[in-house]
């Protein structure tokens, strides 16, 4: 055989990347944040309040899952130091599809920023009071009216931050799809991604996800009751 024969690239196979709890939490947050915006802008404050409680439960679950859940969902798996982030950033101009199994080092910063903005949005909502004092969060009685109004302002600002981060996130997904030829949406729907080799990730058992979900629900109920038993 001639030594000039073209080499054959390894055939990619689909491997499990994202577990069901991670995917369900991701898409539920997408839907609820949109619903929270709609319910507030149309004056359906009862729905807005319940949507906020649901977001609180989901974000609590995701934060705990990011510590003890499946390997690909753990912060320790995808959050990297500045040197690694800069090294990866230098490869963004390369059109070669990304080979990082989960969140890449730059994408991890986007994930952390979104989680921080959502946490801020939820926490500020818990203490917020409207201008007439008719609508308020379950913890608004722990602060003065003036402080509650300040929390309401921070609540608005944090949502603006979420909007900006979502736009940046969508732009990054489009960039990877069009320029880097990497579909980041499909794996978050199916849980599987085509890779050259098995990333050999460890996945947490379903009972652990159920236990954390119960803990998140209990903590949310406690907050709903104003941190009173």
CSV table of C-alpha atoms in Angstrom, one decimal, residues 6-147:
chain,number,residue,atom,x,y,z
A,6,UNK,CA,-4.9,9.4,3.2
A,7,UNK,CA,-5.3,8.5,6.8
A,8,UNK,CA,-8.8,7.6,8.0
A,9,UNK,CA,-10.1,9.6,10.9
A,10,UNK,CA,-11.4,7.5,13.8
A,11,UNK,CA,-15.2,6.9,13.6
A,12,UNK,CA,-17.0,8.8,16.3
A,13,UNK,CA,-19.5,7.0,18.5
A,14,UNK,CA,-22.2,8.3,20.8
A,15,UNK,CA,-21.4,8.2,24.5
A,16,UNK,CA,-23.4,9.2,27.5
A,17,UNK,CA,-22.5,12.7,28.7
A,18,UNK,CA,-25.3,14.3,30.6
A,19,UNK,CA,-27.6,12.5,33.0
A,20,UNK,CA,-31.4,13.0,33.2
A,21,UNK,CA,-31.3,15.2,36.4
A,22,UNK,CA,-28.9,17.6,34.8
A,23,UNK,CA,-30.8,17.9,31.6
A,24,UNK,CA,-34.2,18.2,33.2
A,25,UNK,CA,-32.9,20.9,35.6
A,26,UNK,CA,-31.4,22.8,32.7
A,27,UNK,CA,-34.5,22.9,30.5
A,28,UNK,CA,-36.9,23.4,33.5
A,29,UNK,CA,-34.9,26.5,34.4
A,30,UNK,CA,-35.0,27.8,30.8
A,31,UNK,CA,-38.8,27.5,30.8
A,32,UNK,CA,-39.4,28.8,34.3
A,33,UNK,CA,-37.2,31.9,33.9
A,34,UNK,CA,-39.1,32.7,30.8
A,35,UNK,CA,-42.4,32.1,32.6
A,36,UNK,CA,-41.3,34.2,35.5
A,37,UNK,CA,-40.6,37.1,33.2
A,38,UNK,CA,-44.0,36.8,31.5
A,39,UNK,CA,-46.0,36.4,34.7
A,40,UNK,CA,-44.4,39.5,36.2
A,41,UNK,CA,-44.8,41.6,33.1
A,42,UNK,CA,-48.5,40.7,32.8
A,43,UNK,CA,-49.3,41.2,36.5
A,44,UNK,CA,-49.8,37.6,37.4
A,45,UNK,CA,-47.9,37.9,40.6
A,46,UNK,CA,-49.3,34.7,42.2
A,47,UNK,CA,-48.0,32.7,39.2
A,48,UNK,CA,-44.7,34.7,39.4
A,49,UNK,CA,-44.3,33.8,43.1
A,50,UNK,CA,-44.9,30.1,42.5
A,51,UNK,CA,-42.5,30.2,39.5
A,52,UNK,CA,-39.9,31.8,41.7
A,53,UNK,CA,-40.3,29.1,44.3
A,54,UNK,CA,-39.8,26.4,41.6
A,55,UNK,CA,-36.7,28.2,40.4
A,56,UNK,CA,-35.4,28.2,44.0
A,57,UNK,CA,-36.0,24.5,44.3
A,58,UNK,CA,-34.3,23.8,41.0
A,59,UNK,CA,-31.2,26.0,41.6
A,60,UNK,CA,-30.8,24.5,45.1
A,61,UNK,CA,-30.9,21.0,43.5
A,62,UNK,CA,-28.4,22.0,40.8
A,63,UNK,CA,-25.9,23.5,43.3
A,64,UNK,CA,-26.0,20.4,45.4
A,65,UNK,CA,-25.9,18.2,42.3
A,66,UNK,CA,-22.8,20.1,41.2
A,67,UNK,CA,-21.0,18.9,44.3
A,68,UNK,CA,-22.1,15.3,44.8
A,69,UNK,CA,-23.9,14.4,41.5
A,70,UNK,CA,-22.7,12.8,38.3
A,71,UNK,CA,-19.1,13.5,37.2
A,72,UNK,CA,-20.0,15.7,34.2
A,73,UNK,CA,-22.3,17.9,36.3
A,74,UNK,CA,-19.8,18.5,39.1
A,75,UNK,CA,-18.1,21.9,39.3
A,76,UNK,CA,-14.8,20.2,40.1
A,77,UNK,CA,-15.0,18.5,36.8
A,78,UNK,CA,-15.4,21.5,34.5
A,79,UNK,CA,-14.3,24.6,36.5
A,80,UNK,CA,-10.7,25.3,35.7
A,81,UNK,CA,-8.0,27.8,36.7
A,82,UNK,CA,-7.0,30.9,34.7
A,83,UNK,CA,-4.1,29.3,32.9
A,84,UNK,CA,-6.3,26.5,31.5
A,85,UNK,CA,-9.1,29.0,30.6
A,86,UNK,CA,-6.6,31.2,28.7
A,87,UNK,CA,-5.1,28.2,27.0
A,88,UNK,CA,-8.5,27.1,25.7
A,89,UNK,CA,-9.5,30.6,24.7
A,90,UNK,CA,-6.5,30.7,22.3
A,91,UNK,CA,-8.0,27.7,20.4
A,92,UNK,CA,-11.4,29.4,19.8
A,93,UNK,CA,-10.2,30.6,16.4
A,94,UNK,CA,-9.5,27.0,15.3
A,95,UNK,CA,-12.4,25.5,13.4
A,96,UNK,CA,-11.7,22.0,14.7
A,97,UNK,CA,-14.7,20.7,16.7
A,98,UNK,CA,-14.3,20.9,20.4
A,99,UNK,CA,-13.3,17.6,22.0
A,100,UNK,CA,-14.1,18.5,25.5
A,101,UNK,CA,-16.7,16.0,26.7
A,102,UNK,CA,-18.7,18.4,28.9
A,103,UNK,CA,-18.4,22.2,29.6
A,104,UNK,CA,-15.2,23.6,28.2
A,105,UNK,CA,-13.1,25.9,30.4
A,106,UNK,CA,-14.6,29.1,28.8
A,107,UNK,CA,-18.1,27.7,28.8
A,108,UNK,CA,-17.7,26.9,32.5
A,109,UNK,CA,-17.4,30.6,33.3
A,110,UNK,CA,-20.7,31.2,31.5
A,111,UNK,CA,-22.4,28.4,33.6
A,112,UNK,CA,-21.0,29.9,36.8
A,113,UNK,CA,-22.1,33.4,35.8
A,114,UNK,CA,-25.7,32.3,35.0
A,115,UNK,CA,-26.0,30.3,38.2
A,116,UNK,CA,-24.8,33.3,40.2
A,117,UNK,CA,-27.2,35.6,38.4
A,118,UNK,CA,-30.1,33.2,39.0
A,119,UNK,CA,-29.2,32.8,42.7
A,120,UNK,CA,-29.1,36.6,43.0
A,121,UNK,CA,-32.5,36.9,41.2
A,122,UNK,CA,-34.1,34.4,43.6
A,123,UNK,CA,-32.6,35.7,46.8
A,124,UNK,CA,-33.5,39.4,46.0
A,125,UNK,CA,-37.0,38.3,45.1
A,126,UNK,CA,-37.4,36.7,48.5
A,127,UNK,CA,-36.8,40.1,50.3
A,128,UNK,CA,-38.5,42.4,47.7
A,129,UNK,CA,-41.4,44.7,48.3
A,130,UNK,CA,-43.4,46.5,45.6
A,131,UNK,CA,-43.9,50.3,45.7
A,132,UNK,CA,-47.4,49.9,47.4
A,133,UNK,CA,-46.3,47.3,49.8
A,134,UNK,CA,-49.0,44.9,48.5
A,135,UNK,CA,-46.7,42.3,47.0
A,136,UNK,CA,-43.7,41.1,48.8
A,137,UNK,CA,-41.4,38.1,49.1
A,138,UNK,CA,-41.7,35.6,52.0
A,139,UNK,CA,-38.7,37.1,53.8
A,140,UNK,CA,-39.6,40.8,53.3
A,141,UNK,CA,-40.7,41.1,56.9
A,142,UNK,CA,-37.1,40.5,58.0
A,143,UNK,CA,-36.1,43.9,56.5
A,144,UNK,CA,-37.4,47.4,56.5
A,145,UNK,CA,-39.6,48.7,53.7
A,146,UNK,CA,-36.8,50.8,52.3
A,147,UNK,CA,-34.5,47.8,52.2
